[in-house]
């Protein structure tokens, strides 16, 4: 904590240089807000670090469930914050543009909470299996668990290819597992179970159960009590812009996400790819009319 009292830490300076290099105009809103929240809570933490980290002892036994909300957004030091946020910037820009701001913000919220819950479940299970209570007192903090979940989702939407890890080519589909092991070997102080929890949450999403449940909840929330109003469509495949109903006066961000095929009059009987192609043509036609 003392490094926060000696002027602006190096990690924040490096992070600021990365943000200005990318340009705030090129960072979608949910990504930018999440980045800002992490930086703000590093400079002005809600509670001391030992009161924000999450563990079985504190959250489950002690009933301090607020830690599930606080732990992802607090960091040990400025370099911990820097490395997490630089990684998040790249993933956030790519995924938010694909999924849309509304769905991406929803995804971040669910992943942040669920990663902590899975972490508690795994640590409690290890305590029972090994009869070693030390697993229940291990306290995790930081955004890296969520980042591992986002890494799984990003690799799902960008399949194939390789990633170079320490100079060695690794297939993208296995990259998160290799990084999980390497990070723990090179830096034993990191939370192996916390990172594993993020991967498991990401797998729950891309394999269907979590994504389906999220869609059901989103449909219920957007349609409940608003039968006389247009419904907002949330589409995690990335075809629905930023989760906003398509109109010709949508913001520039909705233009980046193209068109919502659920609003197209000729979707019946078409495959998903055919609907997507039709949506693109309709979007281009609308843009042509706006330019005339």
CSV table of C-alpha atoms in Angstrom, one decimal:
chain,number,residue,atom,x,y,z
A,1,UNK,CA,0.0,0.0,0.0
A,2,UNK,CA,2.9,2.4,0.6
A,3,UNK,CA,3.7,2.6,-3.1
A,4,UNK,CA,0.5,4.4,-3.6
A,5,UNK,CA,1.6,7.2,-1.4
A,6,UNK,CA,4.9,8.1,-3.2
A,7,UNK,CA,3.5,9.7,-6.3
A,8,UNK,CA,2.2,8.0,-9.4
A,9,UNK,CA,3.4,4.4,-9.6
A,10,UNK,CA,5.4,3.2,-12.6
A,11,UNK,CA,2.6,0.7,-13.6
A,12,UNK,CA,0.1,3.5,-13.9
A,13,UNK,CA,2.4,5.5,-16.1
A,14,UNK,CA,3.0,2.5,-18.4
A,15,UNK,CA,-0.7,1.8,-18.5
A,16,UNK,CA,-1.5,5.5,-19.4
A,17,UNK,CA,1.0,5.3,-22.2
A,18,UNK,CA,-0.7,2.2,-23.6
A,19,UNK,CA,-4.1,3.9,-23.4
A,20,UNK,CA,-2.9,7.0,-25.2
A,21,UNK,CA,-1.1,5.0,-27.8
A,22,UNK,CA,-4.4,3.1,-28.6
A,23,UNK,CA,-6.5,6.3,-28.2
A,24,UNK,CA,-9.5,6.5,-26.0
A,25,UNK,CA,-11.7,7.0,-29.1
A,26,UNK,CA,-10.7,3.5,-30.2
A,27,UNK,CA,-11.6,1.8,-26.9
A,28,UNK,CA,-15.3,0.8,-26.8
A,29,UNK,CA,-17.3,2.1,-23.8
A,30,UNK,CA,-17.6,-1.0,-21.6
A,31,UNK,CA,-13.9,-1.8,-21.9
A,32,UNK,CA,-13.0,1.8,-21.1
A,33,UNK,CA,-15.3,2.0,-18.1
A,34,UNK,CA,-14.0,-1.3,-16.7
A,35,UNK,CA,-10.4,-0.1,-17.2
A,36,UNK,CA,-11.3,3.2,-15.4
A,37,UNK,CA,-13.0,1.3,-12.5
A,38,UNK,CA,-9.9,-0.9,-11.9
A,39,UNK,CA,-7.6,2.1,-11.9
A,40,UNK,CA,-9.9,4.2,-9.7
A,41,UNK,CA,-10.2,1.3,-7.1
A,42,UNK,CA,-6.4,0.9,-7.2
A,43,UNK,CA,-5.9,4.6,-6.3
A,44,UNK,CA,-8.9,4.7,-3.9
A,45,UNK,CA,-9.7,1.2,-2.7
A,46,UNK,CA,-13.0,0.5,-1.1
A,47,UNK,CA,-11.3,-1.4,1.7
A,48,UNK,CA,-7.7,-2.6,2.5
A,49,UNK,CA,-6.5,-5.4,0.3
A,50,UNK,CA,-6.9,-8.0,3.0
A,51,UNK,CA,-10.5,-7.1,3.3
A,52,UNK,CA,-11.3,-7.4,-0.4
A,53,UNK,CA,-9.6,-10.7,-1.4
A,54,UNK,CA,-11.9,-13.7,-1.5
A,55,UNK,CA,-11.4,-17.0,0.3
A,56,UNK,CA,-13.6,-19.8,1.6
A,57,UNK,CA,-12.8,-18.7,5.2
A,58,UNK,CA,-13.9,-15.1,4.7
A,59,UNK,CA,-16.7,-15.5,2.2
A,60,UNK,CA,-18.3,-18.8,3.1
A,61,UNK,CA,-17.4,-19.4,6.7
A,62,UNK,CA,-17.4,-15.7,7.6
A,63,UNK,CA,-20.4,-14.7,5.4
A,64,UNK,CA,-18.5,-11.8,3.8
A,65,UNK,CA,-20.0,-12.3,0.3
A,66,UNK,CA,-19.2,-8.7,-0.7
A,67,UNK,CA,-15.7,-9.9,-1.4
A,68,UNK,CA,-17.0,-11.6,-4.5
A,69,UNK,CA,-17.8,-8.2,-5.9
A,70,UNK,CA,-14.7,-6.4,-4.7
A,71,UNK,CA,-11.9,-9.0,-5.3
A,72,UNK,CA,-11.8,-8.8,-9.2
A,73,UNK,CA,-11.4,-5.1,-9.2
A,74,UNK,CA,-8.6,-4.7,-6.6
A,75,UNK,CA,-4.9,-5.4,-7.3
A,76,UNK,CA,-1.8,-6.1,-5.2
A,77,UNK,CA,0.4,-3.4,-6.7
A,78,UNK,CA,0.7,-1.1,-9.7
A,79,UNK,CA,2.5,-3.7,-11.9
A,80,UNK,CA,-0.2,-6.3,-11.1
A,81,UNK,CA,-2.8,-3.7,-12.3
A,82,UNK,CA,-0.7,-2.8,-15.4
A,83,UNK,CA,-0.2,-6.4,-16.7
A,84,UNK,CA,-3.9,-7.3,-16.1
A,85,UNK,CA,-5.2,-4.1,-17.7
A,86,UNK,CA,-3.0,-4.2,-20.8
A,87,UNK,CA,-4.1,-7.8,-21.4
A,88,UNK,CA,-7.7,-6.7,-20.8
A,89,UNK,CA,-7.5,-3.8,-23.3
A,90,UNK,CA,-6.6,-6.1,-26.1
A,91,UNK,CA,-9.3,-8.7,-25.3
A,92,UNK,CA,-11.9,-6.1,-24.4
A,93,UNK,CA,-11.5,-4.1,-27.7
A,94,UNK,CA,-11.8,-7.3,-29.8
A,95,UNK,CA,-14.7,-9.0,-27.9
A,96,UNK,CA,-16.7,-5.8,-27.3
A,97,UNK,CA,-16.7,-5.0,-31.0
A,98,UNK,CA,-17.8,-8.5,-31.8
A,99,UNK,CA,-20.4,-9.0,-29.0
A,100,UNK,CA,-21.7,-5.5,-28.6
A,101,UNK,CA,-21.4,-3.2,-25.5
A,102,UNK,CA,-24.5,-4.4,-23.8
A,103,UNK,CA,-23.7,-8.1,-24.0
A,104,UNK,CA,-20.0,-7.6,-23.3
A,105,UNK,CA,-20.8,-5.6,-20.1
A,106,UNK,CA,-23.2,-8.4,-19.2
A,107,UNK,CA,-20.5,-11.0,-19.9
A,108,UNK,CA,-18.0,-9.1,-17.7
A,109,UNK,CA,-20.4,-8.9,-14.8
A,110,UNK,CA,-21.3,-12.6,-15.0
A,111,UNK,CA,-17.7,-13.7,-15.4
A,112,UNK,CA,-16.5,-11.5,-12.5
A,113,UNK,CA,-19.0,-13.0,-10.1
A,114,UNK,CA,-19.0,-16.5,-11.4
A,115,UNK,CA,-15.2,-16.8,-11.4
A,116,UNK,CA,-15.2,-16.0,-7.7
A,117,UNK,CA,-17.9,-18.6,-7.0
A,118,UNK,CA,-16.1,-21.3,-8.9
A,119,UNK,CA,-12.9,-20.4,-7.1
A,120,UNK,CA,-14.6,-20.9,-3.7
A,121,UNK,CA,-16.1,-24.2,-4.9
A,122,UNK,CA,-12.7,-25.5,-6.0
A,123,UNK,CA,-10.9,-24.4,-2.9
A,124,UNK,CA,-13.6,-25.9,-0.7
A,125,UNK,CA,-13.4,-29.1,-2.7
A,126,UNK,CA,-9.6,-29.3,-2.3
A,127,UNK,CA,-10.0,-28.7,1.4
A,128,UNK,CA,-12.4,-31.7,1.7
A,129,UNK,CA,-10.3,-34.0,-0.6
A,130,UNK,CA,-6.9,-33.3,1.0
A,131,UNK,CA,-8.2,-32.6,4.5
A,132,UNK,CA,-5.9,-29.5,4.4
A,133,UNK,CA,-7.6,-26.3,5.6
A,134,UNK,CA,-4.9,-24.1,4.1
A,135,UNK,CA,-6.8,-24.2,0.8
A,136,UNK,CA,-9.7,-22.5,2.5
A,137,UNK,CA,-7.7,-19.6,3.8
A,138,UNK,CA,-5.9,-18.8,0.5
A,139,UNK,CA,-7.2,-15.4,-0.5
A,140,UNK,CA,-7.3,-14.3,-4.2
A,141,UNK,CA,-7.5,-10.8,-5.6
A,142,UNK,CA,-7.2,-9.3,-9.1
A,143,UNK,CA,-8.8,-9.4,-12.6
A,144,UNK,CA,-6.6,-12.2,-14.0
A,145,UNK,CA,-9.2,-14.9,-13.4
A,146,UNK,CA,-11.7,-13.0,-15.5
A,147,UNK,CA,-9.0,-12.5,-18.1
A,148,UNK,CA,-8.5,-16.2,-18.4
A,149,UNK,CA,-12.2,-16.6,-19.0
A,150,UNK,CA,-12.1,-13.9,-21.7
A,151,UNK,CA,-9.1,-15.6,-23.3
A,152,UNK,CA,-11.1,-18.8,-23.7
A,153,UNK,CA,-14.0,-16.8,-25.3
A,154,UNK,CA,-11.7,-14.9,-27.6
A,155,UNK,CA,-10.0,-18.0,-28.8
A,156,UNK,CA,-13.5,-19.5,-29.5
A,157,UNK,CA,-14.5,-16.6,-31.7
A,158,UNK,CA,-11.0,-16.6,-33.4
A,159,UNK,CA,-10.3,-20.3,-33.9
A,160,UNK,CA,-7.2,-21.8,-35.5
A,161,UNK,CA,-3.7,-20.4,-35.7
A,162,UNK,CA,-0.9,-20.5,-33.1
A,163,UNK,CA,0.3,-18.3,-30.3
A,164,UNK,CA,3.9,-18.0,-29.4
A,165,UNK,CA,4.6,-18.5,-25.7
A,166,UNK,CA,8.2,-18.0,-24.7
A,167,UNK,CA,9.2,-18.5,-28.4
A,168,UNK,CA,7.3,-21.8,-28.7
A,169,UNK,CA,4.3,-22.1,-31.1
A,170,UNK,CA,1.2,-23.3,-29.3
A,171,UNK,CA,-2.2,-23.9,-30.9
A,172,UNK,CA,-4.6,-21.2,-29.7
A,173,UNK,CA,-7.1,-23.7,-28.3
A,174,UNK,CA,-4.4,-25.0,-25.8
A,175,UNK,CA,-2.7,-21.6,-25.1
A,176,UNK,CA,-4.7,-20.8,-22.0
A,177,UNK,CA,-3.8,-24.2,-20.4
A,178,UNK,CA,-0.1,-23.7,-21.2
A,179,UNK,CA,-0.2,-20.2,-19.8
A,180,UNK,CA,-1.9,-21.5,-16.7
A,181,UNK,CA,0.9,-23.8,-15.9
A,182,UNK,CA,3.7,-21.5,-17.0
A,183,UNK,CA,2.5,-18.6,-15.0
A,184,UNK,CA,2.3,-20.7,-11.8
A,185,UNK,CA,5.8,-22.1,-12.4
A,186,UNK,CA,7.4,-18.8,-13.1
A,187,UNK,CA,5.5,-16.9,-10.5
A,188,UNK,CA,4.3,-19.3,-7.7
A,189,UNK,CA,2.7,-16.4,-5.8
A,190,UNK,CA,-0.1,-16.3,-8.4
A,191,UNK,CA,-3.4,-18.1,-7.8
A,192,UNK,CA,-3.5,-21.3,-9.8
A,193,UNK,CA,-7.0,-22.1,-8.7
A,194,UNK,CA,-8.1,-18.5,-9.5
A,195,UNK,CA,-6.8,-18.7,-13.1
A,196,UNK,CA,-8.3,-22.2,-13.5
A,197,UNK,CA,-11.6,-20.9,-12.3
A,198,UNK,CA,-11.6,-18.3,-15.1
A,199,UNK,CA,-10.9,-21.0,-17.7
A,200,UNK,CA,-13.7,-23.2,-16.4
A,201,UNK,CA,-16.1,-20.2,-16.6
A,202,UNK,CA,-15.0,-19.5,-20.1
A,203,UNK,CA,-15.6,-23.2,-21.1
A,204,UNK,CA,-19.0,-23.1,-19.5
A,205,UNK,CA,-19.8,-20.1,-21.8
A,206,UNK,CA,-18.5,-21.4,-25.1
A,207,UNK,CA,-19.9,-24.9,-24.7
A,208,UNK,CA,-23.4,-23.6,-24.2
A,209,UNK,CA,-24.9,-23.9,-20.7
A,210,UNK,CA,-23.8,-20.5,-19.3
A,211,UNK,CA,-24.4,-18.7,-22.6
A,212,UNK,CA,-27.9,-20.2,-22.9
A,213,UNK,CA,-28.7,-19.3,-19.3
A,214,UNK,CA,-27.5,-15.7,-19.9
A,215,UNK,CA,-29.6,-15.4,-23.0
A,216,UNK,CA,-32.7,-16.6,-21.1
A,217,UNK,CA,-32.1,-14.1,-18.3
A,218,UNK,CA,-31.5,-11.3,-20.8
A,219,UNK,CA,-34.7,-12.1,-22.7
A,220,UNK,CA,-36.7,-12.2,-19.5
A,221,UNK,CA,-35.2,-8.9,-18.3
A,222,UNK,CA,-35.7,-7.1,-21.6
A,223,UNK,CA,-39.3,-8.4,-22.1
A,224,UNK,CA,-40.6,-8.5,-18.5
A,225,UNK,CA,-43.2,-5.8,-17.9
A,226,UNK,CA,-42.6,-4.1,-21.3
A,227,UNK,CA,-45.0,-5.9,-23.6
A,228,UNK,CA,-46.0,-2.6,-25.2
A,229,UNK,CA,-42.4,-1.5,-26.0
A,230,UNK,CA,-39.9,-2.9,-28.5
A,231,UNK,CA,-37.7,-5.5,-27.0
A,232,UNK,CA,-33.9,-5.1,-26.8
A,233,UNK,CA,-32.1,-8.1,-28.5
A,234,UNK,CA,-28.9,-9.4,-27.0
A,235,UNK,CA,-27.0,-11.6,-29.3
A,236,UNK,CA,-23.7,-13.1,-28.1
A,237,UNK,CA,-22.8,-14.1,-31.7
A,238,UNK,CA,-21.8,-10.5,-32.4
A,239,UNK,CA,-24.4,-9.7,-35.0
A,240,UNK,CA,-26.5,-7.4,-32.9
A,241,UNK,CA,-24.1,-4.4,-32.6
A,242,UNK,CA,-24.0,-3.3,-29.0
A,243,UNK,CA,-27.2,-5.0,-27.9
A,244,UNK,CA,-29.3,-2.0,-29.1
A,245,UNK,CA,-32.4,-2.2,-31.3
A,246,UNK,CA,-31.3,-1.3,-34.8
A,247,UNK,CA,-32.4,2.1,-36.1
A,248,UNK,CA,-31.0,4.5,-38.7
A,249,UNK,CA,-30.0,6.9,-35.9
A,250,UNK,CA,-28.0,4.4,-33.9
A,251,UNK,CA,-24.7,5.5,-32.4
A,252,UNK,CA,-21.4,4.9,-34.4
A,253,UNK,CA,-20.8,1.9,-32.2
A,254,UNK,CA,-24.0,0.2,-33.4
A,255,UNK,CA,-22.7,0.7,-36.9
A,256,UNK,CA,-19.6,-1.2,-36.1
A,257,UNK,CA,-21.6,-4.1,-35.1
A,258,UNK,CA,-23.6,-4.0,-38.3
A,259,UNK,CA,-27.2,-5.1,-38.2
A,260,UNK,CA,-29.4,-7.2,-36.0
A,261,UNK,CA,-30.6,-10.1,-38.2
A,262,UNK,CA,-33.5,-10.8,-35.9
A,263,UNK,CA,-35.1,-7.6,-37.3
A,264,UNK,CA,-34.7,-8.7,-40.9
A,265,UNK,CA,-38.0,-9.7,-42.6
A,266,UNK,CA,-36.6,-12.7,-44.5
A,267,UNK,CA,-34.9,-14.8,-41.7
A,268,UNK,CA,-37.4,-17.6,-41.8
A,269,UNK,CA,-35.9,-20.8,-43.3
A,270,UNK,CA,-32.4,-19.3,-43.7
A,271,UNK,CA,-29.3,-20.6,-42.1
A,272,UNK,CA,-27.3,-18.4,-39.7
A,273,UNK,CA,-24.7,-17.6,-42.3
A,274,UNK,CA,-27.4,-16.7,-44.9
A,275,UNK,CA,-29.1,-14.4,-42.3
A,276,UNK,CA,-25.7,-12.8,-41.6
A,277,UNK,CA,-25.0,-12.2,-45.3
A,278,UNK,CA,-28.5,-10.7,-45.7
A,279,UNK,CA,-27.9,-8.5,-42.6
A,280,UNK,CA,-24.7,-7.2,-44.1
A,281,UNK,CA,-26.4,-6.3,-47.4
A,282,UNK,CA,-29.2,-4.6,-45.6
A,283,UNK,CA,-26.7,-2.6,-43.5
A,284,UNK,CA,-24.7,-1.5,-46.5
A,285,UNK,CA,-27.9,-0.4,-48.3
A,286,UNK,CA,-28.9,1.7,-45.3
A,287,UNK,CA,-25.5,3.3,-45.2
A,288,UNK,CA,-25.8,4.1,-48.9
A,289,UNK,CA,-29.1,5.8,-48.3
A,290,UNK,CA,-27.7,7.8,-45.4
A,291,UNK,CA,-24.8,9.0,-47.7
A,292,UNK,CA,-27.2,10.1,-50.5
